[in-house]
Amino acid sequence: MKKIAILGSTGSIGTQTLEVVRENKDIEVLGLAAGKNIELLEQQIREFHPVCVAVWSEGKAEELKVKIADTDTRVVTGMEGLIEIATLEKAEILVTAIVGMIGLRPTIAAIQAGKDIALANKETMVTAGHLIMPMAKEYNVRILPVDSEHSAIFQSLQGNKGNPIHKILLTASGGPFRGKKEEDLLNIRVEDALKHPNWSMGQKITIDSSTMVNKGLEVIEAKWLFDVNVDQIQVVVQPQSVIHSMVEYEDGAVMAQLGTPDMKLPIQYALYYPERRYLPGDRLDFWEMGKLDFEKPDMETFYGLKLAYKAGREGGSLPTVLNAANELAVSKFLKREVKYLEIMEIIEDCMNAHKNIANPSLEQILQTEAETYERIESRR
Ligand SMILES: NC(=O)C1=CN([C@@H]2O[C@H](COP(=O)(O)OP(=O)(O)OC[C@H]3O[C@@H](n4cnc5c(N)ncnc54)[C@H](OP(=O)(O)O)[C@@H]3O)[C@@H](O)[C@H]2O)C=CC1
Ligand SMILES: CC(=O)[C@@H](O)[C@H](O)COP(=O)(O)O
Ligand SMILES: [Mn+2]
């Protein structure tokens, strides 16, 4: 039995990870962590019998303890709780399905405890790739990408050890507003931005896809995961989301991974790498598909992507500012406290105001996050 723990078990990636576990029957779930959804967490405890679960607040933890008093599962809380789940003694793989850079400290703790990381939580790599990648090497742990594009790149690299990457072709759907210009985006409502054309995902990443900031975060994620510079990464809009990304080699050969928009494939690939297992579900039908389209991204309208290239190129603490500003701006947009286009404006303002710190430590990253939040709160 493979032993895993999951941070963010009640979310989109977390629940799909548990579907993969349910289907395969040879994975033991030792730990789960969730934020607020204790109803779903209770069901997961009853089905998967983890030794320990974490919930964020003391209040939710007390409610959960009453609900599961008849089980042997322990309940822990807060950041210490997340770290406890991330470092559970017998777990081999930590699935980081939690949203946001709150995943940073538990991911680092898991690496230091020798756990392989099935990495969905891209915010961790964006803000601290310069710490995570050397640390993974030092502790001899694998960072197995779950993000669909990075899994596709990882899959396209198999069998090519020693052959340098010439270019990464990072595909993007273009989001629900592909083809729109600034004047069309003035009055975008939350409901409009939450309609992703191809993927069903959590709210934060769905908004990020609509602004193309998701693609910007993925450019920086790819830079660290595959040790390339950001100018070797070309974003290609592939509106059908059939090609999940590609690698171009020195000789011009391009390797791609294609599939239906189903995150269970990259999740399962990360959990069983290098083995490929049967996965139930829809398959591509090339006779029915007709054609695949390709476009250049509109980085003037969706300038969050351009800002991410800048952050990725300059490095240091600037990617943390991009990420933290985006996290708070998106959460404010979801609460209808700022307008859609303000998301990109806030990111740009925060990046312009920041004095970059080269090679920031974990403390400096967290400090930069806090300062970025303060800057946004004191805006206007
Ligand atoms: N969804 C997808 O298809 C993809 C997602 N990703 C990445 O994966 C990550 C997760 O995304 P997604 O699954 O969509 O997000 P969701 O919003 O669906 O899920 C987020 C999870 O994190 C938990 N969580 C949030 N805050 C806390 C906290 N303070 N303490 C403990 N748990 C917390 C939530 O718990 P609760 O709901 O109980 O509050 C939930 O389980 C993101 O980094 C995203 O960018 C990458 C590629 C594809
Ligand atoms: C499923 C996944 O990996 C998402 O990150 C997805 O790629 C979002 O799509 P776009 O950002 O390309 O719209
Ligand atoms: Mn992705």
Tab-separated table of C-alpha atoms and ligand atoms in Angstrom:
chain	number	residue	atom	x	y	z
A	1	MET	CA	0.000	0.000	0.000
A	2	LYS	CA	1.265	3.471	-0.954
A	3	LYS	CA	0.742	5.906	1.925
A	4	ILE	CA	-0.286	9.510	1.261
A	5	ALA	CA	-1.536	12.682	2.916
A	6	ILE	CA	-3.565	15.422	1.238
A	7	LEU	CA	-3.639	19.129	2.040
A	8	GLY	CA	-6.892	20.575	0.686
A	9	SER	CA	-8.842	17.294	0.539
A	10	THR	CA	-12.237	19.004	0.265
A	11	GLY	CA	-11.396	21.039	-2.844
A	12	SER	CA	-11.425	20.283	-6.545
A	13	ILE	CA	-7.979	18.604	-6.683
A	14	GLY	CA	-8.405	17.043	-3.233
A	15	THR	CA	-11.700	15.329	-4.061
A	16	GLN	CA	-10.360	14.133	-7.427
A	17	THR	CA	-7.294	12.718	-5.661
A	18	LEU	CA	-9.644	10.757	-3.412
A	19	GLU	CA	-11.500	9.516	-6.529
A	20	VAL	CA	-8.184	8.157	-7.817
A	21	VAL	CA	-7.565	6.523	-4.414
A	22	ARG	CA	-11.076	5.037	-4.422
A	23	GLU	CA	-10.608	3.613	-7.917
A	24	ASN	CA	-7.178	2.057	-7.315
A	25	LYS	CA	-7.614	0.483	-3.876
A	26	ASP	CA	-3.882	0.291	-3.094
A	27	ILE	CA	-3.340	3.720	-1.544
A	28	GLU	CA	-3.758	4.350	2.166
A	29	VAL	CA	-4.739	7.882	3.193
A	30	LEU	CA	-3.001	8.738	6.467
A	31	GLY	CA	-3.811	12.415	6.726
A	32	LEU	CA	-6.225	15.016	5.356
A	33	ALA	CA	-6.385	18.775	5.782
A	34	ALA	CA	-9.277	21.091	4.981
A	35	GLY	CA	-10.328	24.659	5.637
A	36	LYS	CA	-14.006	25.069	6.467
A	37	ASN	CA	-15.919	22.199	4.858
A	38	ILE	CA	-16.157	19.873	7.846
A	39	GLU	CA	-19.296	18.150	6.503
A	40	LEU	CA	-17.330	16.796	3.543
A	41	LEU	CA	-14.289	16.165	5.724
A	42	GLU	CA	-16.414	14.032	8.046
A	43	GLN	CA	-17.528	11.897	5.074
A	44	GLN	CA	-13.907	11.551	3.968
A	45	ILE	CA	-12.861	10.484	7.478
A	46	ARG	CA	-15.574	7.818	7.547
A	47	GLU	CA	-14.569	6.484	4.126
A	48	PHE	CA	-10.752	6.679	4.281
A	49	HIS	CA	-10.028	6.389	8.053
A	50	PRO	CA	-7.036	8.785	8.243
A	51	VAL	CA	-5.049	8.737	11.499
A	52	CYS	CA	-5.105	12.537	11.683
A	53	VAL	CA	-6.911	15.474	10.042
A	54	ALA	CA	-6.323	19.214	10.175
A	55	VAL	CA	-8.881	21.999	9.972
A	56	TRP	CA	-7.894	25.626	9.993
A	57	SER	CA	-9.839	27.114	12.925
A	58	GLU	CA	-10.304	25.959	16.518
A	59	GLY	CA	-14.067	26.518	16.184
A	60	LYS	CA	-14.407	24.166	13.187
A	61	ALA	CA	-12.137	21.652	14.903
A	62	GLU	CA	-14.417	21.528	17.958
A	63	GLU	CA	-17.477	21.005	15.710
A	64	LEU	CA	-15.670	18.222	13.847
A	65	LYS	CA	-14.532	16.478	17.039
A	66	VAL	CA	-18.171	16.160	18.128
A	67	LYS	CA	-19.164	14.714	14.752
A	68	ILE	CA	-16.391	12.100	14.665
A	69	ALA	CA	-16.255	11.225	18.361
A	70	ASP	CA	-16.919	7.566	17.455
A	71	THR	CA	-13.774	7.346	15.246
A	72	ASP	CA	-10.049	7.051	16.061
A	73	THR	CA	-9.059	10.062	13.910
A	74	ARG	CA	-7.189	12.864	15.678
A	75	VAL	CA	-7.966	16.505	14.859
A	76	VAL	CA	-5.296	19.219	14.737
A	77	THR	CA	-5.532	22.897	13.795
A	78	GLY	CA	-3.871	25.947	12.260
A	79	MET	CA	-0.458	26.082	10.586
A	80	GLU	CA	0.954	23.576	13.102
A	81	GLY	CA	-1.858	21.230	12.093
A	82	LEU	CA	-1.075	21.594	8.379
A	83	ILE	CA	2.593	20.904	9.118
A	84	GLU	CA	1.680	17.864	11.194
A	85	ILE	CA	-0.333	16.413	8.295
A	86	ALA	CA	2.459	17.273	5.850
A	87	THR	CA	5.041	15.401	7.925
A	88	LEU	CA	3.069	12.358	9.169
A	89	GLU	CA	5.613	9.689	9.951
A	90	LYS	CA	4.630	6.887	7.579
A	91	ALA	CA	3.356	8.999	4.654
A	92	GLU	CA	5.427	8.736	1.458
A	93	ILE	CA	3.719	11.357	-0.732
A	94	LEU	CA	2.112	14.672	0.168
A	95	VAL	CA	-0.509	15.929	-2.315
A	96	THR	CA	-0.523	19.723	-2.074
A	97	ALA	CA	-4.090	20.446	-3.159
A	98	ILE	CA	-4.473	23.467	-0.879
A	99	VAL	CA	-4.999	26.841	-2.566
A	100	GLY	CA	-2.630	29.766	-2.098
A	101	MET	CA	0.780	30.409	-0.626
A	102	ILE	CA	-0.449	29.132	2.737
A	103	GLY	CA	0.866	25.842	1.312
A	104	LEU	CA	4.439	27.082	1.448
A	105	ARG	CA	5.463	26.197	5.021
A	106	PRO	CA	3.843	22.731	5.077
A	107	THR	CA	5.412	21.892	1.695
A	108	ILE	CA	8.862	22.859	2.954
A	109	ALA	CA	8.298	20.850	6.141
A	110	ALA	CA	7.240	17.812	4.075
A	111	ILE	CA	10.372	18.002	1.917
A	112	GLN	CA	12.543	18.264	5.025
A	113	ALA	CA	10.749	15.184	6.380
A	114	GLY	CA	11.643	13.289	3.178
A	115	LYS	CA	8.164	13.172	1.562
A	116	ASP	CA	7.713	13.214	-2.196
A	117	ILE	CA	5.451	16.078	-3.259
A	118	ALA	CA	2.592	15.712	-5.743
A	119	LEU	CA	2.439	19.425	-6.413
A	120	ALA	CA	-0.838	21.078	-7.401
A	121	ASN	CA	-0.274	24.155	-5.217
A	122	LYS	CA	1.499	26.297	-7.831
A	123	GLU	CA	1.632	29.363	-5.550
A	124	THR	CA	4.334	27.602	-3.501
A	125	MET	CA	6.578	27.126	-6.516
A	126	VAL	CA	5.946	30.662	-7.791
A	127	THR	CA	6.956	32.297	-4.525
A	128	ALA	CA	9.692	29.912	-3.367
A	129	GLY	CA	10.905	27.823	-6.298
A	130	HIS	CA	14.455	28.975	-5.537
A	131	LEU	CA	14.164	27.378	-2.067
A	132	ILE	CA	12.041	24.344	-2.957
A	133	MET	CA	14.053	22.940	-5.864
A	134	PRO	CA	17.476	22.862	-4.142
A	135	MET	CA	15.819	21.566	-0.966
A	136	ALA	CA	14.163	18.717	-2.886
A	137	LYS	CA	17.586	17.793	-4.237
A	138	GLU	CA	19.186	17.984	-0.800
A	139	TYR	CA	16.536	15.752	0.805
A	140	ASN	CA	16.365	13.464	-2.229
A	141	VAL	CA	12.618	13.904	-2.716
A	142	ARG	CA	10.694	14.102	-5.978
A	143	ILE	CA	8.513	17.042	-6.961
A	144	LEU	CA	5.855	15.411	-9.139
A	145	PRO	CA	3.810	17.997	-11.053
A	146	VAL	CA	0.023	17.779	-10.900
A	147	ASP	CA	-0.830	21.023	-12.716
A	148	SER	CA	-2.054	19.731	-16.108
A	149	GLU	CA	0.442	21.696	-18.228
A	150	HIS	CA	3.415	20.766	-16.045
A	151	SER	CA	2.359	17.145	-15.976
A	152	ALA	CA	2.160	17.295	-19.783
A	153	ILE	CA	5.665	18.776	-19.950
A	154	PHE	CA	6.924	16.156	-17.477
A	155	GLN	CA	5.336	13.402	-19.587
A	156	SER	CA	6.843	14.900	-22.767
A	157	LEU	CA	10.292	14.761	-21.139
A	158	GLN	CA	10.156	11.021	-20.459
A	159	GLY	CA	12.757	9.084	-22.409
A	160	ASN	CA	14.730	12.254	-23.201
A	161	LYS	CA	17.088	12.391	-20.233
A	162	GLY	CA	20.200	14.330	-21.257
A	163	ASN	CA	18.488	16.083	-24.185
A	164	PRO	CA	18.207	19.785	-23.335
A	165	ILE	CA	14.859	21.542	-23.653
A	166	HIS	CA	14.950	24.112	-26.441
A	167	LYS	CA	11.560	25.576	-25.667
A	168	ILE	CA	8.463	24.843	-23.600
A	169	LEU	CA	5.153	25.463	-25.356
A	170	LEU	CA	2.803	26.136	-22.465
A	171	THR	CA	-0.770	25.888	-23.660
A	172	ALA	CA	-3.585	28.144	-22.410
A	173	SER	CA	-7.313	27.951	-23.016
A	174	GLY	CA	-7.510	31.758	-23.188
A	175	GLY	CA	-10.293	31.631	-20.580
A	176	PRO	CA	-13.901	32.789	-20.912
A	177	PHE	CA	-12.905	36.248	-22.214
A	178	ARG	CA	-10.578	35.158	-25.026
A	179	GLY	CA	-10.813	37.692	-27.871
A	180	LYS	CA	-12.256	40.424	-25.637
A	181	LYS	CA	-10.633	43.862	-25.247
A	182	GLU	CA	-10.385	46.127	-22.180
A	183	GLU	CA	-13.643	47.956	-22.982
A	184	ASP	CA	-15.496	44.609	-22.974
A	185	LEU	CA	-14.162	43.757	-19.505
A	186	LEU	CA	-15.285	46.869	-17.602
A	187	ASN	CA	-18.355	45.296	-16.022
A	188	ILE	CA	-17.469	41.630	-15.759
A	189	ARG	CA	-19.432	39.949	-12.972
A	190	VAL	CA	-18.129	37.181	-10.706
A	191	GLU	CA	-20.535	34.688	-12.351
A	192	ASP	CA	-19.128	35.520	-15.813
A	193	ALA	CA	-15.525	35.034	-14.730
A	194	LEU	CA	-16.352	31.728	-13.043
A	195	LYS	CA	-17.423	30.146	-16.353
A	196	HIS	CA	-14.274	28.400	-17.550
A	197	PRO	CA	-14.734	27.088	-21.097
A	198	ASN	CA	-13.167	23.653	-20.485
A	199	TRP	CA	-12.201	22.910	-16.890
A	200	SER	CA	-14.187	22.573	-13.662
A	201	MET	CA	-11.942	23.914	-10.868
A	202	GLY	CA	-11.930	25.865	-7.607
A	203	GLN	CA	-12.964	29.525	-7.655
A	204	LYS	CA	-9.532	31.129	-7.271
A	205	ILE	CA	-7.855	29.303	-10.131
A	206	THR	CA	-10.937	29.796	-12.321
A	207	ILE	CA	-10.681	33.565	-11.893
A	208	ASP	CA	-6.916	33.316	-12.524
A	209	SER	CA	-7.598	31.492	-15.791
A	210	SER	CA	-9.972	34.257	-16.865
A	211	THR	CA	-7.334	36.978	-16.328
A	212	MET	CA	-4.552	34.705	-17.674
A	213	VAL	CA	-2.680	35.309	-14.418
A	214	ASN	CA	-2.953	31.522	-14.056
A	215	LYS	CA	-0.793	31.189	-17.152
A	216	GLY	CA	1.660	33.699	-15.726
A	217	LEU	CA	1.927	31.715	-12.482
A	218	GLU	CA	2.426	28.594	-14.607
A	219	VAL	CA	5.278	30.220	-16.559
A	220	ILE	CA	7.125	30.795	-13.267
A	221	GLU	CA	6.168	27.321	-11.998
A	222	ALA	CA	7.620	25.794	-15.197
A	223	LYS	CA	10.800	27.842	-14.913
A	224	TRP	CA	11.560	26.210	-11.558
A	225	LEU	CA	10.256	22.723	-12.244
A	226	PHE	CA	12.124	22.316	-15.528
A	227	ASP	CA	15.140	24.575	-14.934
A	228	VAL	CA	14.599	26.849	-17.953
A	229	ASN	CA	14.521	30.620	-18.185
A	230	VAL	CA	11.148	32.266	-18.724
A	231	ASP	CA	12.075	33.366	-22.237
A	232	GLN	CA	12.320	29.697	-23.215
A	233	ILE	CA	8.631	29.381	-22.350
A	234	GLN	CA	6.164	30.353	-25.053
A	235	VAL	CA	2.481	30.557	-24.151
A	236	VAL	CA	0.277	29.218	-26.940
A	237	VAL	CA	-3.489	29.614	-26.774
A	238	GLN	CA	-5.087	26.260	-27.587
A	239	PRO	CA	-8.761	27.002	-26.988
A	240	GLN	CA	-9.966	23.385	-26.888
A	241	SER	CA	-7.557	22.456	-24.006
A	242	VAL	CA	-6.763	19.173	-25.755
A	243	ILE	CA	-3.010	19.698	-25.968
A	244	HIS	CA	-1.952	20.131	-22.358
A	245	SER	CA	1.539	21.450	-23.254
A	246	MET	CA	4.563	20.572	-25.386
A	247	VAL	CA	8.344	20.433	-25.325
A	248	GLU	CA	10.472	21.442	-28.297
A	249	TYR	CA	13.926	19.841	-28.419
A	250	GLU	CA	17.124	21.151	-30.018
A	251	ASP	CA	16.456	19.273	-33.268
A	252	GLY	CA	13.015	20.879	-33.659
A	253	ALA	CA	11.076	17.775	-32.573
A	254	VAL	CA	8.013	18.701	-30.528
A	255	MET	CA	6.614	16.233	-27.966
A	256	ALA	CA	3.127	16.843	-26.593
A	257	GLN	CA	0.653	15.257	-24.205
A	258	LEU	CA	-2.997	15.326	-25.246
A	259	GLY	CA	-6.102	14.281	-23.388
A	260	THR	CA	-9.566	15.222	-22.210
A	261	PRO	CA	-9.760	17.976	-19.556
A	262	ASP	CA	-9.687	15.606	-16.577
A	263	MET	CA	-7.316	16.276	-13.674
A	264	LYS	CA	-7.497	12.656	-12.556
A	265	LEU	CA	-4.934	11.780	-15.224
A	266	PRO	CA	-2.148	14.091	-13.942
A	267	ILE	CA	-3.062	13.254	-10.330
A	268	GLN	CA	-2.841	9.515	-10.975
A	269	TYR	CA	0.346	9.918	-13.022
A	270	ALA	CA	1.981	11.790	-10.122
A	271	LEU	CA	0.855	9.205	-7.559
A	272	TYR	CA	2.083	6.191	-9.546
A	273	TYR	CA	4.945	7.692	-11.594
A	274	PRO	CA	6.485	6.177	-13.681
A	275	GLU	CA	3.677	3.592	-13.951
A	276	ARG	CA	0.614	4.298	-16.116
A	277	ARG	CA	-2.607	2.786	-14.832
A	278	TYR	CA	-6.023	2.342	-16.397
A	279	LEU	CA	-8.146	5.456	-15.846
A	280	PRO	CA	-11.896	5.260	-16.441
A	281	GLY	CA	-13.559	8.217	-18.173
A	282	ASP	CA	-13.898	9.943	-21.518
A	283	ARG	CA	-11.209	9.480	-24.174
A	284	LEU	CA	-10.288	11.722	-27.078
A	285	ASP	CA	-12.064	10.857	-30.316
A	286	PHE	CA	-9.962	12.280	-33.141
A	287	TRP	CA	-12.627	11.547	-35.788
A	288	GLU	CA	-15.146	13.624	-33.857
A	289	MET	CA	-12.708	16.366	-32.804
A	290	GLY	CA	-12.328	17.888	-36.267
A	291	LYS	CA	-9.593	20.459	-35.667
A	292	LEU	CA	-7.321	22.023	-33.098
A	293	ASP	CA	-6.751	25.796	-33.044
A	294	PHE	CA	-3.708	27.811	-31.970
A	295	GLU	CA	-3.407	31.541	-31.199
A	296	LYS	CA	-0.972	34.060	-29.787
A	297	PRO	CA	-2.054	35.319	-26.315
A	298	ASP	CA	-3.254	38.926	-26.048
A	299	MET	CA	-0.784	40.208	-23.445
A	300	GLU	CA	-1.931	43.828	-23.807
A	301	THR	CA	-5.493	43.159	-22.641
A	302	PHE	CA	-4.491	40.354	-20.253
A	303	TYR	CA	-1.384	42.128	-19.025
A	304	GLY	CA	-1.191	40.031	-15.836
A	305	LEU	CA	0.608	37.517	-18.056
A	306	LYS	CA	3.120	40.170	-19.109
A	307	LEU	CA	3.627	41.128	-15.447
A	308	ALA	CA	4.310	37.472	-14.617
A	309	TYR	CA	7.013	37.297	-17.297
A	310	LYS	CA	8.574	40.393	-15.698
A	311	ALA	CA	8.385	38.833	-12.225
A	312	GLY	CA	9.784	35.554	-13.529
A	313	ARG	CA	12.650	37.302	-15.312
A	314	GLU	CA	13.602	39.548	-12.365
A	315	GLY	CA	13.007	36.868	-9.721
A	316	GLY	CA	13.769	37.563	-6.066
A	317	SER	CA	10.722	38.613	-4.052
A	318	LEU	CA	8.867	40.055	-7.084
A	319	PRO	CA	7.028	36.778	-7.882
A	320	THR	CA	5.773	36.785	-4.274
A	321	VAL	CA	4.366	40.290	-4.792
A	322	LEU	CA	2.668	39.194	-8.027
A	323	ASN	CA	1.208	36.138	-6.321
A	324	ALA	CA	0.179	37.767	-3.036
A	325	ALA	CA	-1.378	40.775	-4.779
A	326	ASN	CA	-3.279	38.424	-7.047
A	327	GLU	CA	-4.489	36.238	-4.154
A	328	LEU	CA	-5.900	39.198	-2.222
A	329	ALA	CA	-7.274	40.965	-5.314
A	330	VAL	CA	-9.073	37.798	-6.468
A	331	SER	CA	-10.537	37.193	-3.028
A	332	LYS	CA	-11.789	40.801	-3.002
A	333	PHE	CA	-13.241	40.386	-6.500
A	334	LEU	CA	-15.046	37.209	-5.358
A	335	LYS	CA	-16.499	39.225	-2.437
A	336	ARG	CA	-17.451	41.935	-4.958
A	337	GLU	CA	-15.205	44.481	-3.222
A	338	VAL	CA	-13.170	45.322	-6.327
A	339	LYS	CA	-13.980	45.355	-10.033
A	340	TYR	CA	-12.631	42.775	-12.447
A	341	LEU	CA	-10.008	44.966	-14.110
A	342	GLU	CA	-8.753	46.100	-10.714
A	343	ILE	CA	-7.213	42.642	-10.224
A	344	MET	CA	-4.537	43.428	-12.813
A	345	GLU	CA	-4.225	47.067	-11.675
A	346	ILE	CA	-3.588	45.981	-8.073
A	347	ILE	CA	-0.911	43.512	-9.144
A	348	GLU	CA	0.816	46.151	-11.261
A	349	ASP	CA	0.684	48.814	-8.509
A	350	CYS	CA	2.122	46.427	-5.926
A	351	MET	CA	4.899	45.277	-8.251
A	352	ASN	CA	5.814	48.872	-9.126
A	353	ALA	CA	5.974	49.880	-5.466
A	354	HIS	CA	8.104	46.921	-4.366
A	355	LYS	CA	11.829	47.089	-3.731
A	356	ASN	CA	13.008	43.692	-4.915
A	357	ILE	CA	14.902	41.384	-2.540
A	358	ALA	CA	17.296	38.979	-4.248
A	359	ASN	CA	17.161	35.322	-3.182
A	360	PRO	CA	14.641	35.894	-0.346
A	361	SER	CA	14.504	33.563	2.656
A	362	LEU	CA	11.217	31.975	3.766
A	363	GLU	CA	10.825	34.746	6.369
A	364	GLN	CA	11.417	37.445	3.746
A	365	ILE	CA	8.861	35.799	1.437
A	366	LEU	CA	6.247	35.775	4.215
A	367	GLN	CA	7.164	39.360	5.128
A	368	THR	CA	6.774	40.412	1.477
A	369	GLU	CA	3.354	38.738	1.426
A	370	ALA	CA	2.300	40.654	4.560
A	371	GLU	CA	3.600	43.976	3.183
A	372	THR	CA	1.793	43.407	-0.114
A	373	TYR	CA	-1.468	42.790	1.758
A	374	GLU	CA	-0.936	45.974	3.814
A	375	ARG	CA	-0.295	47.965	0.638
A	376	ILE	CA	-3.535	46.737	-0.903
A	377	GLU	CA	-5.552	47.413	2.257
A	378	SER	CA	-4.227	50.993	2.450
A	379	ARG	CA	-4.982	51.658	-1.245
A	380	ARG	CA	-7.371	54.525	-2.077
B	1	LIG	N1	-8.680	22.620	-9.696
B	1	LIG	C1	-7.850	22.307	-10.661
B	1	LIG	O1	-8.246	21.660	-11.653
B	1	LIG	C2	-6.426	22.730	-10.600
B	1	LIG	C3	-5.893	23.300	-9.454
B	1	LIG	N2	-4.572	23.611	-9.384
B	1	LIG	C4	-4.022	24.196	-8.165
B	1	LIG	O2	-4.337	23.336	-7.075
B	1	LIG	C5	-4.571	24.098	-5.893
B	1	LIG	C6	-5.971	23.772	-5.375
B	1	LIG	O3	-6.916	24.231	-6.323
B	1	LIG	P1	-8.451	23.807	-6.251
B	1	LIG	O4	-8.557	22.378	-5.850
B	1	LIG	O5	-9.049	24.252	-7.521
B	1	LIG	O6	-8.971	24.738	-5.066
B	1	LIG	P2	-10.301	24.628	-4.222
B	1	LIG	O7	-10.681	25.996	-3.841
B	1	LIG	O8	-11.298	23.778	-4.912
B	1	LIG	O9	-9.814	23.821	-2.924
B	1	LIG	C7	-8.933	24.400	-2.026
B	1	LIG	C8	-8.710	23.483	-0.855
B	1	LIG	O10	-7.866	24.132	0.085
B	1	LIG	C9	-8.483	24.099	1.372
B	1	LIG	N3	-8.068	25.250	2.152
B	1	LIG	C10	-8.193	26.563	1.843
B	1	LIG	N4	-7.713	27.324	2.841
B	1	LIG	C11	-7.280	26.454	3.791
B	1	LIG	C12	-6.702	26.619	5.069
B	1	LIG	N5	-6.482	27.846	5.612
B	1	LIG	N6	-6.378	25.511	5.772
B	1	LIG	C13	-6.599	24.284	5.276
B	1	LIG	N7	-7.155	24.066	4.082
B	1	LIG	C14	-7.496	25.152	3.348
B	1	LIG	C15	-9.952	24.120	1.065
B	1	LIG	O11	-10.693	23.690	2.192
B	1	LIG	P3	-12.267	24.066	2.411
B	1	LIG	O12	-12.916	24.009	1.073
B	1	LIG	O13	-12.691	22.972	3.338
B	1	LIG	O14	-12.324	25.409	3.043
B	1	LIG	C16	-9.993	23.142	-0.094
B	1	LIG	O15	-9.904	21.822	0.394
B	1	LIG	C17	-4.387	25.576	-6.299
B	1	LIG	O16	-3.080	25.968	-6.011
B	1	LIG	C18	-4.608	25.557	-7.806
B	1	LIG	O17	-3.921	26.587	-8.461
B	1	LIG	C19	-3.713	23.364	-10.429
B	1	LIG	C20	-4.198	22.837	-11.589
B	1	LIG	C21	-5.584	22.485	-11.775
B	2	LIG	C1	-6.425	22.231	-15.211
B	2	LIG	C2	-5.310	23.162	-15.095
B	2	LIG	O1	-4.166	22.785	-15.055
B	2	LIG	C3	-5.594	24.607	-15.072
B	2	LIG	O2	-4.465	25.337	-14.649
B	2	LIG	C4	-6.013	24.976	-16.442
B	2	LIG	O3	-4.897	24.849	-17.253
B	2	LIG	C5	-6.559	26.337	-16.538
B	2	LIG	O4	-6.696	26.668	-17.843
B	2	LIG	P1	-6.168	28.020	-18.509
B	2	LIG	O5	-5.451	28.826	-17.492
B	2	LIG	O6	-5.313	27.574	-19.642
B	2	LIG	O7	-7.446	28.664	-18.933
B	3	MN	MN	-2.793	24.425	-15.244
